mmCIF file of C-alpha atoms and ligand atoms in Angstrom:
data_model
loop_
_atom_site.group_PDB
_atom_site.id
_atom_site.type_symbol
_atom_site.label_atom_id
_atom_site.label_comp_id
_atom_site.label_asym_id
_atom_site.label_seq_id
_atom_site.Cartn_x
_atom_site.Cartn_y
_atom_site.Cartn_z
ATOM 1 C CA MET A 1 -18.418 -4.701 11.500
ATOM 2 C CA ASN A 2 -16.766 -1.632 13.018
ATOM 3 C CA SER A 3 -18.856 1.428 12.129
ATOM 4 C CA ASN A 4 -15.661 3.429 11.530
ATOM 5 C CA ILE A 5 -15.252 1.523 8.255
ATOM 6 C CA LYS A 6 -16.816 3.343 5.343
ATOM 7 C CA ILE A 7 -17.417 1.218 2.258
ATOM 8 C CA PHE A 8 -17.775 2.648 -1.201
ATOM 9 C CA VAL A 9 -18.920 0.195 -3.844
ATOM 10 C CA GLU A 10 -18.213 1.450 -7.379
ATOM 11 C CA ASP A 11 -19.426 0.074 -10.680
ATOM 12 C CA ASP A 12 -16.008 -0.792 -12.063
ATOM 13 C CA TYR A 13 -12.261 -0.243 -11.820
ATOM 14 C CA ASN A 14 -12.505 3.153 -13.532
ATOM 15 C CA THR A 15 -15.009 4.575 -11.071
ATOM 16 C CA LEU A 16 -13.150 2.886 -8.144
ATOM 17 C CA SER A 17 -10.031 4.744 -9.234
ATOM 18 C CA LYS A 18 -11.853 8.055 -9.421
ATOM 19 C CA LYS A 19 -13.501 7.663 -6.046
ATOM 20 C CA ALA A 20 -10.281 6.610 -4.354
ATOM 21 C CA ALA A 21 -8.421 9.567 -5.900
ATOM 22 C CA GLU A 22 -11.149 11.941 -4.702
ATOM 23 C CA ILE A 23 -10.814 10.637 -1.074
ATOM 24 C CA PHE A 24 -7.023 10.816 -1.203
ATOM 25 C CA ALA A 25 -6.945 14.279 -2.787
ATOM 26 C CA CYS A 26 -9.256 15.539 -0.082
ATOM 27 C CA ALA A 27 -6.814 14.290 2.600
ATOM 28 C CA VAL A 28 -3.845 15.877 0.787
ATOM 29 C CA ASN A 29 -5.655 19.165 0.376
ATOM 30 C CA ARG A 30 -6.446 19.169 4.077
ATOM 31 C CA LYS A 31 -2.778 18.617 4.997
ATOM 32 C CA PRO A 32 -0.664 19.692 1.967
ATOM 33 C CA GLU A 33 2.518 19.443 4.011
ATOM 34 C CA GLY A 34 1.625 16.152 5.711
ATOM 35 C CA SER A 35 3.017 12.656 5.407
ATOM 36 C CA PHE A 36 1.127 10.134 3.302
ATOM 37 C CA GLY A 37 1.529 6.344 2.874
ATOM 38 C CA PHE A 38 1.721 4.781 -0.587
ATOM 39 C CA ALA A 39 1.309 1.282 -1.936
ATOM 40 C CA THR A 40 2.465 -0.462 -5.118
ATOM 41 C CA GLY A 41 0.635 -3.343 -6.924
ATOM 42 C CA SER A 42 -1.830 -3.081 -9.821
ATOM 43 C CA THR A 43 -4.819 -1.877 -7.850
ATOM 44 C CA PRO A 44 -3.785 1.749 -7.150
ATOM 45 C CA LEU A 45 -2.487 2.418 -10.675
ATOM 46 C CA GLY A 46 -5.855 3.797 -11.879
ATOM 47 C CA MET A 47 -6.048 6.052 -8.806
ATOM 48 C CA TYR A 48 -2.459 7.196 -9.426
ATOM 49 C CA ASP A 49 -3.462 8.149 -12.993
ATOM 50 C CA GLU A 50 -6.372 10.177 -11.619
ATOM 51 C CA LEU A 51 -4.096 11.958 -9.152
ATOM 52 C CA LYS A 52 -1.611 12.766 -11.957
ATOM 53 C CA GLY A 53 -4.522 14.302 -13.871
ATOM 54 C CA MET A 54 -5.465 16.471 -10.912
ATOM 55 C CA VAL A 55 -1.906 17.687 -10.559
ATOM 56 C CA LYS A 56 -1.781 18.568 -14.286
ATOM 57 C CA LYS A 57 -4.976 20.612 -13.843
ATOM 58 C CA SER A 58 -3.426 22.287 -10.787
ATOM 59 C CA GLU A 59 -6.248 20.903 -8.561
ATOM 60 C CA LEU A 60 -3.683 19.156 -6.332
ATOM 61 C CA ASN A 61 -0.133 19.839 -5.221
ATOM 62 C CA PHE A 62 2.104 17.077 -3.923
ATOM 63 C CA THR A 63 5.321 19.067 -3.801
ATOM 64 C CA LYS A 64 5.292 19.586 0.014
ATOM 65 C CA ILE A 65 4.068 16.128 1.192
ATOM 66 C CA ASN A 66 6.378 13.415 2.434
ATOM 67 C CA ALA A 67 5.659 9.991 0.970
ATOM 68 C CA TYR A 68 6.258 6.746 2.805
ATOM 69 C CA ASN A 69 5.912 3.519 0.964
ATOM 70 C CA LEU A 70 4.687 0.305 2.596
ATOM 71 C CA ASP A 71 7.300 -2.079 1.368
ATOM 72 C CA GLU A 72 10.210 -3.084 -0.872
ATOM 73 C CA TYR A 73 11.584 -6.384 -2.103
ATOM 74 C CA TYR A 74 14.913 -7.486 -0.543
ATOM 75 C CA PRO A 75 17.608 -7.526 -1.760
ATOM 76 C CA ILE A 76 16.930 -5.315 -4.783
ATOM 77 C CA LYS A 77 18.631 -2.308 -6.343
ATOM 78 C CA GLY A 78 16.585 0.850 -6.475
ATOM 79 C CA SER A 79 17.479 1.182 -10.149
ATOM 80 C CA ASP A 80 16.014 -2.238 -10.921
ATOM 81 C CA ASN A 81 12.765 -1.791 -12.783
ATOM 82 C CA GLN A 82 11.185 -4.429 -10.527
ATOM 83 C CA SER A 83 11.908 -2.433 -7.414
ATOM 84 C CA TYR A 84 9.104 -0.609 -5.703
ATOM 85 C CA LYS A 85 11.281 2.459 -5.596
ATOM 86 C CA TYR A 86 11.422 2.398 -9.389
ATOM 87 C CA PHE A 87 7.645 1.586 -9.616
ATOM 88 C CA MET A 88 6.648 4.597 -7.579
ATOM 89 C CA ALA A 89 8.970 6.951 -9.456
ATOM 90 C CA ALA A 90 7.669 5.722 -12.818
ATOM 91 C CA ASN A 91 3.964 5.446 -11.986
ATOM 92 C CA LEU A 92 3.502 8.480 -9.790
ATOM 93 C CA PHE A 93 6.226 10.437 -8.029
ATOM 94 C CA ASP A 94 8.233 11.642 -11.074
ATOM 95 C CA GLU A 95 4.969 12.885 -12.690
ATOM 96 C CA ILE A 96 3.665 14.756 -9.682
ATOM 97 C CA ASN A 97 6.916 16.609 -9.062
ATOM 98 C CA LEU A 98 7.458 15.040 -5.660
ATOM 99 C CA PRO A 99 11.008 15.986 -4.650
ATOM 100 C CA LYS A 100 13.316 12.997 -4.323
ATOM 101 C CA GLU A 101 14.126 13.978 -0.719
ATOM 102 C CA ASN A 102 10.466 13.619 0.185
ATOM 103 C CA ARG A 103 10.300 10.008 -0.968
ATOM 104 C CA PHE A 104 10.816 7.349 1.689
ATOM 105 C CA ILE A 105 10.824 3.614 1.063
ATOM 106 C CA PRO A 106 12.549 0.752 2.824
ATOM 107 C CA ASN A 107 15.972 0.435 1.213
ATOM 108 C CA GLY A 108 16.290 -2.832 -0.668
ATOM 109 C CA GLU A 109 20.028 -2.301 -1.001
ATOM 110 C CA ALA A 110 20.703 -1.819 2.725
ATOM 111 C CA PRO A 111 23.531 -4.190 3.879
ATOM 112 C CA ASP A 112 21.646 -5.154 7.029
ATOM 113 C CA PRO A 113 17.930 -5.645 6.462
ATOM 114 C CA ILE A 114 17.054 -5.789 10.177
ATOM 115 C CA LYS A 115 18.830 -2.465 10.865
ATOM 116 C CA GLU A 116 17.059 -0.984 7.874
ATOM 117 C CA CYS A 117 13.693 -2.035 9.311
ATOM 118 C CA VAL A 118 14.503 -0.400 12.664
ATOM 119 C CA GLU A 119 15.535 2.865 10.936
ATOM 120 C CA TYR A 120 12.492 2.856 8.653
ATOM 121 C CA GLU A 121 10.163 2.272 11.556
ATOM 122 C CA GLU A 122 11.686 5.251 13.318
ATOM 123 C CA LYS A 123 10.991 7.460 10.285
ATOM 124 C CA VAL A 124 7.391 6.240 9.892
ATOM 125 C CA THR A 125 6.722 6.721 13.570
ATOM 126 C CA LYS A 126 8.006 10.326 13.454
ATOM 127 C CA ALA A 127 6.194 11.067 10.243
ATOM 128 C CA SER A 128 2.722 10.413 11.615
ATOM 129 C CA ILE A 129 1.002 9.336 8.403
ATOM 130 C CA GLU A 130 -2.263 11.137 7.584
ATOM 131 C CA MET A 131 -3.612 8.537 5.180
ATOM 132 C CA GLN A 132 -2.163 5.162 4.225
ATOM 133 C CA ILE A 133 -3.140 3.643 0.902
ATOM 134 C CA LEU A 134 -3.449 -0.145 0.889
ATOM 135 C CA GLY A 135 -4.199 -2.926 -1.563
ATOM 136 C CA ILE A 136 -5.075 -6.383 -0.303
ATOM 137 C CA GLY A 137 -3.370 -9.630 -1.199
ATOM 138 C CA ASN A 138 -5.380 -12.729 -2.224
ATOM 139 C CA ASN A 139 -4.449 -14.173 1.174
ATOM 140 C CA GLY A 140 -5.375 -11.007 3.073
ATOM 141 C CA HIS A 141 -1.915 -9.641 3.310
ATOM 142 C CA ILE A 142 -1.504 -5.852 3.742
ATOM 143 C CA GLY A 143 1.924 -4.504 2.919
ATOM 144 C CA PHE A 144 3.864 -7.806 2.895
ATOM 145 C CA ASN A 145 2.407 -8.881 6.243
ATOM 146 C CA GLU A 146 1.532 -12.407 5.296
ATOM 147 C CA PRO A 147 -0.886 -14.662 7.256
ATOM 148 C CA ALA A 148 0.887 -15.638 10.484
ATOM 149 C CA ASP A 149 0.308 -16.732 14.064
ATOM 150 C CA TYR A 150 0.653 -13.142 15.376
ATOM 151 C CA PHE A 151 0.318 -9.620 14.106
ATOM 152 C CA ALA A 152 3.773 -8.284 13.236
ATOM 153 C CA GLY A 153 4.258 -4.954 15.020
ATOM 154 C CA ALA A 154 6.910 -2.757 13.508
ATOM 155 C CA THR A 155 8.593 -2.654 10.073
ATOM 156 C CA ASN A 156 10.017 -6.127 9.537
ATOM 157 C CA TYR A 157 12.013 -8.348 7.250
ATOM 158 C CA VAL A 158 9.810 -11.124 5.861
ATOM 159 C CA GLU A 159 9.743 -14.112 3.686
ATOM 160 C CA LEU A 160 6.975 -13.878 1.128
ATOM 161 C CA ALA A 161 4.206 -16.476 1.100
ATOM 162 C CA GLU A 162 4.224 -18.899 -1.879
ATOM 163 C CA ASN A 163 0.864 -17.521 -3.175
ATOM 164 C CA THR A 164 2.213 -13.948 -3.005
ATOM 165 C CA ILE A 165 5.244 -14.977 -5.063
ATOM 166 C CA GLU A 166 2.892 -16.647 -7.580
ATOM 167 C CA ALA A 167 0.631 -13.570 -7.685
ATOM 168 C CA ASN A 168 3.597 -11.212 -8.186
ATOM 169 C CA ALA A 169 5.198 -13.394 -10.860
ATOM 170 C CA ARG A 170 3.000 -11.616 -13.455
ATOM 171 C CA PHE A 171 5.377 -8.702 -13.248
ATOM 172 C CA PHE A 172 8.505 -10.873 -13.801
ATOM 173 C CA GLU A 173 9.776 -12.958 -16.739
ATOM 174 C CA LYS A 174 9.706 -16.130 -14.678
ATOM 175 C CA LEU A 175 8.609 -17.291 -11.234
ATOM 176 C CA GLU A 176 12.174 -17.818 -10.077
ATOM 177 C CA ASP A 177 12.916 -14.114 -10.620
ATOM 178 C CA VAL A 178 10.462 -12.974 -7.950
ATOM 179 C CA PRO A 179 12.394 -12.006 -4.847
ATOM 180 C CA ARG A 180 11.552 -14.227 -1.851
ATOM 181 C CA PHE A 181 12.061 -11.640 0.829
ATOM 182 C CA ALA A 182 10.898 -8.119 1.564
ATOM 183 C CA LEU A 183 11.022 -5.255 3.990
ATOM 184 C CA THR A 184 7.568 -4.120 5.051
ATOM 185 C CA MET A 185 5.848 -1.789 7.475
ATOM 186 C CA GLY A 186 4.364 -3.922 10.150
ATOM 187 C CA ILE A 187 0.780 -4.167 11.189
ATOM 188 C CA HIS A 188 1.326 -1.678 13.991
ATOM 189 C CA SER A 189 3.154 0.767 11.609
ATOM 190 C CA ILE A 190 0.104 0.616 9.313
ATOM 191 C CA MET A 191 -2.439 0.965 12.108
ATOM 192 C CA MET A 192 -0.694 4.083 13.336
ATOM 193 C CA ALA A 193 -1.843 5.986 10.222
ATOM 194 C CA LYS A 194 -4.585 8.423 11.033
ATOM 195 C CA SER A 195 -6.729 7.008 8.267
ATOM 196 C CA ILE A 196 -6.592 4.076 5.886
ATOM 197 C CA LEU A 197 -7.736 3.858 2.240
ATOM 198 C CA LEU A 198 -7.939 0.294 1.066
ATOM 199 C CA LEU A 199 -8.659 -0.459 -2.632
ATOM 200 C CA ALA A 200 -9.923 -3.823 -3.853
ATOM 201 C CA SER A 201 -10.750 -4.737 -7.408
ATOM 202 C CA GLY A 202 -11.986 -7.883 -9.115
ATOM 203 C CA GLU A 203 -13.712 -11.025 -8.125
ATOM 204 C CA GLY A 204 -10.447 -12.601 -6.947
ATOM 205 C CA LYS A 205 -10.528 -10.268 -3.927
ATOM 206 C CA ALA A 206 -14.229 -10.773 -3.080
ATOM 207 C CA GLN A 207 -13.934 -13.575 -0.530
ATOM 208 C CA ILE A 208 -10.881 -12.137 1.254
ATOM 209 C CA LEU A 209 -12.466 -8.715 1.442
ATOM 210 C CA LYS A 210 -15.522 -10.197 3.094
ATOM 211 C CA ASP A 211 -13.441 -12.268 5.522
ATOM 212 C CA SER A 212 -11.304 -9.176 6.355
ATOM 213 C CA LEU A 213 -14.205 -6.827 7.073
ATOM 214 C CA PHE A 214 -16.786 -9.197 8.534
ATOM 215 C CA GLY A 215 -14.817 -12.241 9.676
ATOM 216 C CA LYS A 216 -12.883 -12.935 12.862
ATOM 217 C CA ILE A 217 -9.990 -10.591 13.617
ATOM 218 C CA THR A 218 -7.054 -12.877 13.267
ATOM 219 C CA PRO A 219 -3.405 -12.731 12.060
ATOM 220 C CA LYS A 220 -4.361 -15.540 9.699
ATOM 221 C CA VAL A 221 -6.221 -12.767 7.741
ATOM 222 C CA PRO A 222 -3.882 -9.793 8.322
ATOM 223 C CA ALA A 223 -6.334 -7.256 6.846
ATOM 224 C CA SER A 224 -8.891 -8.189 9.465
ATOM 225 C CA VAL A 225 -6.997 -6.044 11.906
ATOM 226 C CA LEU A 226 -8.404 -3.029 10.084
ATOM 227 C CA GLN A 227 -11.702 -3.695 11.926
ATOM 228 C CA LEU A 228 -9.879 -2.201 14.982
ATOM 229 C CA HIS A 229 -8.889 1.044 13.206
ATOM 230 C CA CYS A 230 -10.910 4.119 13.859
ATOM 231 C CA ASP A 231 -10.999 5.602 10.331
ATOM 232 C CA VAL A 232 -11.009 3.298 7.327
ATOM 233 C CA PHE A 233 -12.205 3.870 3.777
ATOM 234 C CA ILE A 234 -12.743 0.806 1.614
ATOM 235 C CA VAL A 235 -13.217 1.455 -2.108
ATOM 236 C CA ALA A 236 -14.167 -1.651 -4.008
ATOM 237 C CA ASP A 237 -15.589 -2.361 -7.399
ATOM 238 C CA LYS A 238 -18.760 -4.407 -7.664
ATOM 239 C CA ALA A 239 -16.832 -7.597 -8.395
ATOM 240 C CA ALA A 240 -14.725 -7.299 -5.226
ATOM 241 C CA ALA A 241 -17.731 -6.215 -3.147
ATOM 242 C CA LYS A 242 -19.780 -9.204 -4.358
ATOM 243 C CA TYR A 243 -20.096 -10.752 -0.862
ATOM 244 C CA LEU A 244 -20.364 -7.576 1.203
HETATM 245 C C1 LIG B 301 2.003 -3.297 -2.328
HETATM 246 C C2 LIG B 301 1.598 -4.168 -1.247
HETATM 247 C C3 LIG B 301 0.725 -5.309 -1.434
HETATM 248 C C4 LIG B 301 -0.370 -5.137 -2.498
HETATM 249 C C5 LIG B 301 -1.194 -6.421 -2.655
HETATM 250 C C6 LIG B 301 -2.234 -6.302 -3.679
HETATM 251 O O1 LIG B 301 2.889 -2.267 -1.861
HETATM 252 O O2 LIG B 301 2.023 -3.917 -0.174
HETATM 253 O O3 LIG B 301 0.116 -5.615 -0.195
HETATM 254 O O4 LIG B 301 -1.196 -4.066 -2.111
HETATM 255 O O5 LIG B 301 -0.363 -7.504 -2.922
HETATM 256 O O6 LIG B 301 -1.621 -6.155 -4.886
HETATM 257 P P1 LIG B 301 -2.470 -5.860 -6.242
HETATM 258 O O7 LIG B 301 -2.986 -4.485 -6.144
HETATM 259 O O8 LIG B 301 -1.440 -6.006 -7.331
HETATM 260 O O9 LIG B 301 -3.544 -6.897 -6.302
#
């Protein structure tokens, strides 16, 4: 494994969230006017709660950062409570006083998804992200870069894998309601971040985490590309780190 990958194994989800928040807060404190990359999904929620707590205690200030999110369903209205725009506002941004003009996320309402991807990529490239938060899909996806025959470069318009749709159905009333397409930062967009903070929780992520960090680097396991990044933090609970 690449020695630039630092692995923190925590007892449980609670301590995982605290450790991840500590690492992220340190990066924000170092660059309080920098750009940072955010993820949705269940895994970062505990860390987001920790960060909110730090802001309340005035230990951390997010008001000057620029936030870039990994992905968004397509098509979806920003006001839809299933959109990632809504998720980030409700679970973090509104509570840390992040100005609306500092929030960037692929636009799920854009009339032309391809054009939107090109424009979002330009923004991300210019932003030069300090630290990108990632979760990991059961199939090794990062962002919505699903297992494929090649690593997608830039922000792109993708069809979600069947097992991702099934995994995400837990947030929707029924499976058919889960959008089938998304806009996502590409693998190259993610790899451009100066550092990466990947969170993994639960036994369900154990095998894919091992394959990603110790297996072959292949687009069939998109997260395996992180072995080529020069500054990666993995924060996993014991269950997810079972095979490490
Ligand atoms: C979220 C994202 C996804 C999730 C992944 C894991 O913005 O891009 O790659 O990080 O699906 O999701 P959870 O954390 O719900 O297991």
